[in-house]
PDB file of C-alpha atoms and ligand atoms in Angstrom:
ATOM      1  CA  UNK B   8     -16.822 -15.197  13.777  1.00 77.00           C
ATOM      2  CA  UNK B   9     -14.242 -17.055  11.746  1.00 93.00           C
ATOM      3  CA  UNK B  10     -11.943 -15.325   9.290  1.00 97.00           C
ATOM      4  CA  UNK B  11     -10.146 -17.241   6.573  1.00 98.00           C
ATOM      5  CA  UNK B  12      -7.613 -15.974   4.038  1.00 98.00           C
ATOM      6  CA  UNK B  13      -6.859 -18.530   1.343  1.00 98.00           C
ATOM      7  CA  UNK B  14      -5.200 -18.569  -2.061  1.00 98.00           C
ATOM      8  CA  UNK B  15      -7.691 -18.687  -4.921  1.00 98.00           C
ATOM      9  CA  UNK B  16      -7.163 -21.851  -6.936  1.00 97.00           C
ATOM     10  CA  UNK B  17     -10.323 -22.431  -8.928  1.00 97.00           C
ATOM     11  CA  UNK B  18     -12.322 -20.535 -11.504  1.00 97.00           C
ATOM     12  CA  UNK B  19     -15.642 -20.274  -9.576  1.00 98.00           C
ATOM     13  CA  UNK B  20     -13.937 -18.505  -6.665  1.00 98.00           C
ATOM     14  CA  UNK B  21     -12.045 -16.207  -9.049  1.00 98.00           C
ATOM     15  CA  UNK B  22     -15.349 -15.383 -10.773  1.00 98.00           C
ATOM     16  CA  UNK B  23     -16.943 -14.578  -7.397  1.00 98.00           C
ATOM     17  CA  UNK B  24     -13.932 -12.359  -6.598  1.00 98.00           C
ATOM     18  CA  UNK B  25     -14.230 -10.480  -9.904  1.00 98.00           C
ATOM     19  CA  UNK B  26     -17.911  -9.809  -9.087  1.00 98.00           C
ATOM     20  CA  UNK B  27     -16.973  -8.511  -5.634  1.00 98.00           C
ATOM     21  CA  UNK B  28     -14.174  -6.383  -7.149  1.00 98.00           C
ATOM     22  CA  UNK B  29     -16.601  -4.637  -9.462  1.00 97.00           C
ATOM     23  CA  UNK B  30     -18.884  -3.740  -6.522  1.00 97.00           C
ATOM     24  CA  UNK B  31     -16.077  -2.533  -4.249  1.00 97.00           C
ATOM     25  CA  UNK B  32     -14.316  -0.498  -6.950  1.00 96.00           C
ATOM     26  CA  UNK B  33     -17.520   1.349  -7.853  1.00 95.00           C
ATOM     27  CA  UNK B  34     -18.229   2.128  -4.225  1.00 94.00           C
ATOM     28  CA  UNK B  35     -14.749   3.118  -3.029  1.00 93.00           C
ATOM     29  CA  UNK B  36     -13.368   5.075  -5.985  1.00 93.00           C
ATOM     30  CA  UNK B  37     -16.465   7.141  -6.700  1.00 91.00           C
ATOM     31  CA  UNK B  38     -15.051  10.326  -5.146  1.00 90.00           C
ATOM     32  CA  UNK B  39     -11.524   9.715  -6.418  1.00 94.00           C
ATOM     33  CA  UNK B  40     -11.786   8.918 -10.141  1.00 95.00           C
ATOM     34  CA  UNK B  41     -14.563   9.168 -12.739  1.00 95.00           C
ATOM     35  CA  UNK B  42     -17.168   6.414 -13.308  1.00 95.00           C
ATOM     36  CA  UNK B  43     -15.719   6.002 -16.797  1.00 96.00           C
ATOM     37  CA  UNK B  44     -12.244   5.417 -15.413  1.00 96.00           C
ATOM     38  CA  UNK B  45     -13.583   2.951 -12.800  1.00 96.00           C
ATOM     39  CA  UNK B  46     -15.338   0.919 -15.536  1.00 96.00           C
ATOM     40  CA  UNK B  47     -12.207   1.028 -17.666  1.00 97.00           C
ATOM     41  CA  UNK B  48      -9.894  -0.040 -14.830  1.00 97.00           C
ATOM     42  CA  UNK B  49     -12.217  -2.820 -13.596  1.00 97.00           C
ATOM     43  CA  UNK B  50     -12.334  -4.280 -17.109  1.00 97.00           C
ATOM     44  CA  UNK B  51      -8.579  -3.882 -17.635  1.00 97.00           C
ATOM     45  CA  UNK B  52      -7.378  -5.110 -14.236  1.00 97.00           C
ATOM     46  CA  UNK B  53     -10.152  -6.899 -12.292  1.00 97.00           C
ATOM     47  CA  UNK B  54     -12.442  -8.637 -14.781  1.00 98.00           C
ATOM     48  CA  UNK B  55     -12.387 -12.426 -14.772  1.00 98.00           C
ATOM     49  CA  UNK B  56     -10.418 -12.394 -18.043  1.00 98.00           C
ATOM     50  CA  UNK B  57      -7.861  -9.898 -16.741  1.00 98.00           C
ATOM     51  CA  UNK B  58      -7.324 -11.761 -13.472  1.00 98.00           C
ATOM     52  CA  UNK B  59      -7.053 -15.117 -15.236  1.00 98.00           C
ATOM     53  CA  UNK B  60      -4.386 -13.669 -17.515  1.00 98.00           C
ATOM     54  CA  UNK B  61      -2.497 -12.168 -14.545  1.00 98.00           C
ATOM     55  CA  UNK B  62      -2.459 -15.549 -12.772  1.00 98.00           C
ATOM     56  CA  UNK B  63      -1.617 -17.670 -15.813  1.00 98.00           C
ATOM     57  CA  UNK B  64       0.895 -15.386 -17.552  1.00 98.00           C
ATOM     58  CA  UNK B  65       2.113 -12.746 -15.096  1.00 98.00           C
ATOM     59  CA  UNK B  66       2.835 -14.728 -11.918  1.00 98.00           C
ATOM     60  CA  UNK B  67       0.071 -13.100  -9.866  1.00 98.00           C
ATOM     61  CA  UNK B  68      -1.716 -14.823  -6.993  1.00 98.00           C
ATOM     62  CA  UNK B  69      -5.054 -13.762  -5.579  1.00 98.00           C
ATOM     63  CA  UNK B  70      -6.248 -14.462  -2.044  1.00 98.00           C
ATOM     64  CA  UNK B  71      -9.863 -14.541  -0.867  1.00 98.00           C
ATOM     65  CA  UNK B  72     -10.948 -13.229   2.530  1.00 98.00           C
ATOM     66  CA  UNK B  73     -14.002 -14.967   3.963  1.00 98.00           C
ATOM     67  CA  UNK B  74     -15.820 -14.230   7.183  1.00 97.00           C
ATOM     68  CA  UNK B  75     -18.034 -17.126   8.274  1.00 96.00           C
ATOM     69  CA  UNK B  76     -17.660 -18.485   4.757  1.00 97.00           C
ATOM     70  CA  UNK B  77     -18.812 -15.312   3.014  1.00 97.00           C
ATOM     71  CA  UNK B  78     -16.428 -13.628   0.567  1.00 98.00           C
ATOM     72  CA  UNK B  79     -15.811 -10.074   1.797  1.00 98.00           C
ATOM     73  CA  UNK B  80     -12.399  -9.082   0.456  1.00 98.00           C
ATOM     74  CA  UNK B  81      -9.392 -10.049  -1.579  1.00 98.00           C
ATOM     75  CA  UNK B  82      -5.832  -9.134  -2.397  1.00 98.00           C
ATOM     76  CA  UNK B  83      -3.452  -9.748  -5.277  1.00 98.00           C
ATOM     77  CA  UNK B  84       0.309 -10.131  -5.101  1.00 98.00           C
ATOM     78  CA  UNK B  85       3.244 -10.862  -7.363  1.00 98.00           C
ATOM     79  CA  UNK B  86       6.949 -11.576  -6.760  1.00 98.00           C
ATOM     80  CA  UNK B  87       9.287  -9.295  -8.705  1.00 98.00           C
ATOM     81  CA  UNK B  88      12.606 -10.462 -10.148  1.00 98.00           C
ATOM     82  CA  UNK B  89      14.525  -8.367  -7.566  1.00 98.00           C
ATOM     83  CA  UNK B  90      14.076  -8.445  -3.767  1.00 98.00           C
ATOM     84  CA  UNK B  91      10.591  -6.893  -3.907  1.00 98.00           C
ATOM     85  CA  UNK B  92       7.095  -8.312  -3.574  1.00 98.00           C
ATOM     86  CA  UNK B  93       4.290  -6.356  -5.251  1.00 98.00           C
ATOM     87  CA  UNK B  94       1.016  -5.882  -3.401  1.00 98.00           C
ATOM     88  CA  UNK B  95      -1.148  -5.217  -6.405  1.00 97.00           C
ATOM     89  CA  UNK B  96      -4.632  -5.077  -4.863  1.00 96.00           C
ATOM     90  CA  UNK B  97      -6.113  -4.931  -1.349  1.00 98.00           C
ATOM     91  CA  UNK B  98      -9.872  -4.615  -1.109  1.00 98.00           C
ATOM     92  CA  UNK B  99     -12.418  -5.140   1.628  1.00 98.00           C
ATOM     93  CA  UNK B 100     -16.194  -4.747   1.420  1.00 97.00           C
ATOM     94  CA  UNK B 101     -17.270  -1.495   3.087  1.00 96.00           C
ATOM     95  CA  UNK B 102     -19.379  -3.174   5.828  1.00 96.00           C
ATOM     96  CA  UNK B 103     -16.304  -5.148   6.975  1.00 97.00           C
ATOM     97  CA  UNK B 104     -13.949  -2.185   7.339  1.00 97.00           C
ATOM     98  CA  UNK B 105     -12.723  -0.599  10.551  1.00 96.00           C
ATOM     99  CA  UNK B 106     -12.287  -3.894  12.410  1.00 95.00           C
ATOM    100  CA  UNK B 107      -8.631  -4.649  11.768  1.00 94.00           C
ATOM    101  CA  UNK B 108      -9.286  -7.194   8.998  1.00 97.00           C
ATOM    102  CA  UNK B 109      -6.948  -5.246   6.706  1.00 97.00           C
ATOM    103  CA  UNK B 110      -4.174  -5.696   9.256  1.00 97.00           C
ATOM    104  CA  UNK B 111      -4.682  -9.481   9.081  1.00 97.00           C
ATOM    105  CA  UNK B 112      -4.656  -9.310   5.275  1.00 98.00           C
ATOM    106  CA  UNK B 113      -1.411  -7.315   5.318  1.00 98.00           C
ATOM    107  CA  UNK B 114       0.159  -9.788   7.751  1.00 98.00           C
ATOM    108  CA  UNK B 115      -0.672 -12.555   5.273  1.00 98.00           C
ATOM    109  CA  UNK B 116       0.894 -10.499   2.449  1.00 98.00           C
ATOM    110  CA  UNK B 117       4.113 -10.215   4.477  1.00 98.00           C
ATOM    111  CA  UNK B 118       4.115 -13.977   5.154  1.00 98.00           C
ATOM    112  CA  UNK B 119       3.746 -14.657   1.427  1.00 98.00           C
ATOM    113  CA  UNK B 120       6.602 -12.255   0.629  1.00 98.00           C
ATOM    114  CA  UNK B 121       8.787 -14.039   3.171  1.00 98.00           C
ATOM    115  CA  UNK B 122       7.999 -17.407   1.566  1.00 98.00           C
ATOM    116  CA  UNK B 123       9.584 -16.036  -1.605  1.00 97.00           C
ATOM    117  CA  UNK B 124      12.585 -14.732   0.367  1.00 98.00           C
ATOM    118  CA  UNK B 125      11.736 -11.112  -0.490  1.00 98.00           C
ATOM    119  CA  UNK B 126      13.015  -8.165   1.548  1.00 98.00           C
ATOM    120  CA  UNK B 127      10.516  -5.440   0.611  1.00 98.00           C
ATOM    121  CA  UNK B 128       6.795  -5.157  -0.166  1.00 98.00           C
ATOM    122  CA  UNK B 129       5.685  -2.281  -2.381  1.00 98.00           C
ATOM    123  CA  UNK B 130       2.392  -0.969  -3.708  1.00 98.00           C
ATOM    124  CA  UNK B 131       0.874   1.908  -5.629  1.00 98.00           C
ATOM    125  CA  UNK B 132      -2.040   3.861  -4.166  1.00 98.00           C
ATOM    126  CA  UNK B 133      -4.002   6.781  -5.582  1.00 96.00           C
ATOM    127  CA  UNK B 134      -2.754  10.005  -3.987  1.00 97.00           C
ATOM    128  CA  UNK B 135      -6.337  10.931  -3.003  1.00 95.00           C
ATOM    129  CA  UNK B 136      -7.099   7.574  -1.370  1.00 96.00           C
ATOM    130  CA  UNK B 137      -6.396   9.096   2.041  1.00 96.00           C
ATOM    131  CA  UNK B 138      -7.766   6.270   4.191  1.00 96.00           C
ATOM    132  CA  UNK B 139      -5.748   3.571   2.436  1.00 97.00           C
ATOM    133  CA  UNK B 140      -2.595   5.727   2.654  1.00 98.00           C
ATOM    134  CA  UNK B 141      -3.173   6.122   6.428  1.00 97.00           C
ATOM    135  CA  UNK B 142      -3.710   2.377   6.883  1.00 97.00           C
ATOM    136  CA  UNK B 143      -0.502   1.628   4.992  1.00 98.00           C
ATOM    137  CA  UNK B 144       1.450   4.223   7.000  1.00 98.00           C
ATOM    138  CA  UNK B 145       0.087   2.800  10.267  1.00 97.00           C
ATOM    139  CA  UNK B 146       1.251  -0.655   9.127  1.00 98.00           C
ATOM    140  CA  UNK B 147       4.786   0.642   8.509  1.00 98.00           C
ATOM    141  CA  UNK B 148       4.776   1.478   4.805  1.00 98.00           C
ATOM    142  CA  UNK B 149       6.512   4.708   3.770  1.00 98.00           C
ATOM    143  CA  UNK B 150       6.008   6.800   0.642  1.00 98.00           C
ATOM    144  CA  UNK B 151       9.148   6.316  -1.451  1.00 98.00           C
ATOM    145  CA  UNK B 152       8.099   7.822  -4.790  1.00 98.00           C
ATOM    146  CA  UNK B 153       5.230   8.997  -6.970  1.00 98.00           C
ATOM    147  CA  UNK B 154       4.127   7.736 -10.384  1.00 98.00           C
ATOM    148  CA  UNK B 155       1.789   9.019 -13.069  1.00 98.00           C
ATOM    149  CA  UNK B 156       0.955   6.049 -15.288  1.00 96.00           C
ATOM    150  CA  UNK B 157      -0.809   6.281 -18.622  1.00 97.00           C
ATOM    151  CA  UNK B 158      -3.254   3.348 -18.726  1.00 96.00           C
ATOM    152  CA  UNK B 159      -4.723   4.163 -22.133  1.00 96.00           C
ATOM    153  CA  UNK B 160      -8.006   5.659 -23.378  1.00 95.00           C
ATOM    154  CA  UNK B 161      -6.985   9.043 -21.959  1.00 95.00           C
ATOM    155  CA  UNK B 162      -6.825   7.813 -18.361  1.00 96.00           C
ATOM    156  CA  UNK B 163      -3.893   8.103 -15.955  1.00 95.00           C
ATOM    157  CA  UNK B 164      -3.193   6.707 -12.506  1.00 95.00           C
ATOM    158  CA  UNK B 165      -1.742   9.347 -10.181  1.00 97.00           C
ATOM    159  CA  UNK B 166      -0.158   7.340  -7.395  1.00 97.00           C
ATOM    160  CA  UNK B 167       2.134   7.246  -4.423  1.00 98.00           C
ATOM    161  CA  UNK B 168       4.542   4.321  -4.377  1.00 98.00           C
ATOM    162  CA  UNK B 169       4.788   2.954  -0.840  1.00 98.00           C
ATOM    163  CA  UNK B 170       7.211   0.420   0.521  1.00 98.00           C
ATOM    164  CA  UNK B 171       7.500  -1.774   3.604  1.00 98.00           C
ATOM    165  CA  UNK B 172      10.790  -3.337   4.673  1.00 98.00           C
ATOM    166  CA  UNK B 173      10.352  -6.883   5.952  1.00 98.00           C
TER     167      UNK B 173
HETATM  168  C1  COA V  13      -7.835  -0.132   2.484  1.00 84.93           C
HETATM  169  C2  COA V  13      -8.711  -1.104   3.275  1.00 84.93           C
HETATM  170  C3  COA V  13      -8.455  -2.536   2.815  1.00 84.93           C
HETATM  171  C4  COA V  13      -8.367  -0.958   4.762  1.00 84.93           C
HETATM  172  O1  COA V  13      -9.270  -1.727   5.503  1.00 84.93           O
HETATM  173  P1  COA V  13      -9.919  -1.168   6.866  1.00 84.93           P
HETATM  174  O2  COA V  13     -10.845  -2.173   7.406  1.00 84.93           O
HETATM  175  O3  COA V  13     -10.446   0.183   6.550  1.00 84.93           O
HETATM  176  O4  COA V  13      -8.627  -1.043   7.772  1.00 84.93           O
HETATM  177  P2  COA V  13      -8.474  -1.592   9.266  1.00 84.93           P
HETATM  178  O5  COA V  13      -9.626  -1.130  10.078  1.00 84.93           O
HETATM  179  O6  COA V  13      -8.194  -3.048   9.207  1.00 84.93           O
HETATM  180  O7  COA V  13      -7.218  -0.784   9.706  1.00 84.93           O
HETATM  181  C5  COA V  13      -5.937  -1.285   9.488  1.00 84.93           C
HETATM  182  C6  COA V  13      -5.020  -0.637  10.504  1.00 84.93           C
HETATM  183  O8  COA V  13      -4.893   0.763  10.213  1.00 84.93           O
HETATM  184  C7  COA V  13      -5.303   1.538  11.330  1.00 84.93           C
HETATM  185  N1  COA V  13      -5.988   2.713  10.824  1.00 84.93           N
HETATM  186  C8  COA V  13      -7.161   2.769  10.203  1.00 84.93           C
HETATM  187  N2  COA V  13      -7.454   4.029   9.860  1.00 84.93           N
HETATM  188  C9  COA V  13      -6.415   4.794  10.296  1.00 84.93           C
HETATM  189  C10 COA V  13      -6.128   6.190  10.250  1.00 84.93           C
HETATM  190  N3  COA V  13      -6.951   7.064   9.663  1.00 84.93           N
HETATM  191  N4  COA V  13      -4.970   6.609  10.797  1.00 84.93           N
HETATM  192  C11 COA V  13      -4.118   5.751  11.376  1.00 84.93           C
HETATM  193  N5  COA V  13      -4.345   4.412  11.464  1.00 84.93           N
HETATM  194  C12 COA V  13      -5.478   3.950  10.922  1.00 84.93           C
HETATM  195  C13 COA V  13      -6.218   0.644  12.142  1.00 84.93           C
HETATM  196  O9  COA V  13      -6.197   1.000  13.506  1.00 84.93           O
HETATM  197  C14 COA V  13      -5.601  -0.732  11.911  1.00 84.93           C
HETATM  198  O10 COA V  13      -4.519  -0.977  12.760  1.00 84.93           O
HETATM  199  P3  COA V  13      -4.639  -2.075  13.946  1.00 84.93           P
HETATM  200  O11 COA V  13      -5.109  -3.359  13.297  1.00 84.93           O
HETATM  201  O12 COA V  13      -3.246  -2.150  14.472  1.00 84.93           O
HETATM  202  O13 COA V  13      -5.642  -1.507  14.889  1.00 84.93           O
HETATM  203  C15 COA V  13     -10.209  -0.763   3.096  1.00 84.93           C
HETATM  204  O14 COA V  13     -10.474   0.516   3.639  1.00 84.93           O
HETATM  205  C16 COA V  13     -10.680  -0.802   1.671  1.00 84.93           C
HETATM  206  O15 COA V  13     -10.947  -1.872   1.123  1.00 84.93           O
HETATM  207  N6  COA V  13     -10.788   0.377   1.062  1.00 84.93           N
HETATM  208  C17 COA V  13     -11.292   0.488  -0.280  1.00 84.93           C
HETATM  209  C18 COA V  13     -10.350  -0.121  -1.277  1.00 84.93           C
HETATM  210  C19 COA V  13      -9.001   0.526  -1.282  1.00 84.93           C
HETATM  211  O16 COA V  13      -8.892   1.739  -1.265  1.00 84.93           O
HETATM  212  N7  COA V  13      -7.979  -0.319  -1.324  1.00 84.93           N
HETATM  213  C20 COA V  13      -6.609   0.110  -1.382  1.00 84.93           C
HETATM  214  C21 COA V  13      -6.223   0.362  -2.793  1.00 84.93           C
HETATM  215  S1  COA V  13      -4.475   0.668  -2.907  1.00 84.93           S
END
């Protein structure tokens, strides 16, 4: 098996990633938030249009994870203006989980943060996303705060803020 994690540079790969995002979000958030909120959040944050805008106007980068050439996960990151690096998204197809691939993805996130000279990596994670919280804790992230964010249309994100010191 060969695993590759590479920065997404071209539209076809971003389109493929948006398609994967829609599948993963519907499968992994089904017991955490409503279908309506999943649809709303996918459109707002992970549609091809939204991701293109994040890359072109908001300094985001997306990375594709491929096993034997097949796209199976992705993550999104963004440098902040202070010493922090934002891990915005970290998603792996369900059949690829439990094999340590997320640890390799997180190692790549830390390398990217170091390239920017950042000292801390932070993320937001739904308080009920127990598995992800455990994975982050195991990796060395700590819960530093909570945030309830109004994302419009009557929906809120109820999150832990977690941080890792590089
Ligand atoms: C979050 C996600 C990327 C993690 O991927 P994964 O394949 O489940 O995680 P891994 O198996 O790579 O585990 C990562 C590390 O956490 C450890 N770990 C996993 N579950 C754990 C648990 N319950 N308690 C403690 N450690 C745990 C693993 O042992 C591994 O460490 P190691 O590489 O040193 O052995 C994946 O579950 C996913 O895509 N979930 C759905 C989307 C999601 O919720 N994303 C996060 C949104 S903020």
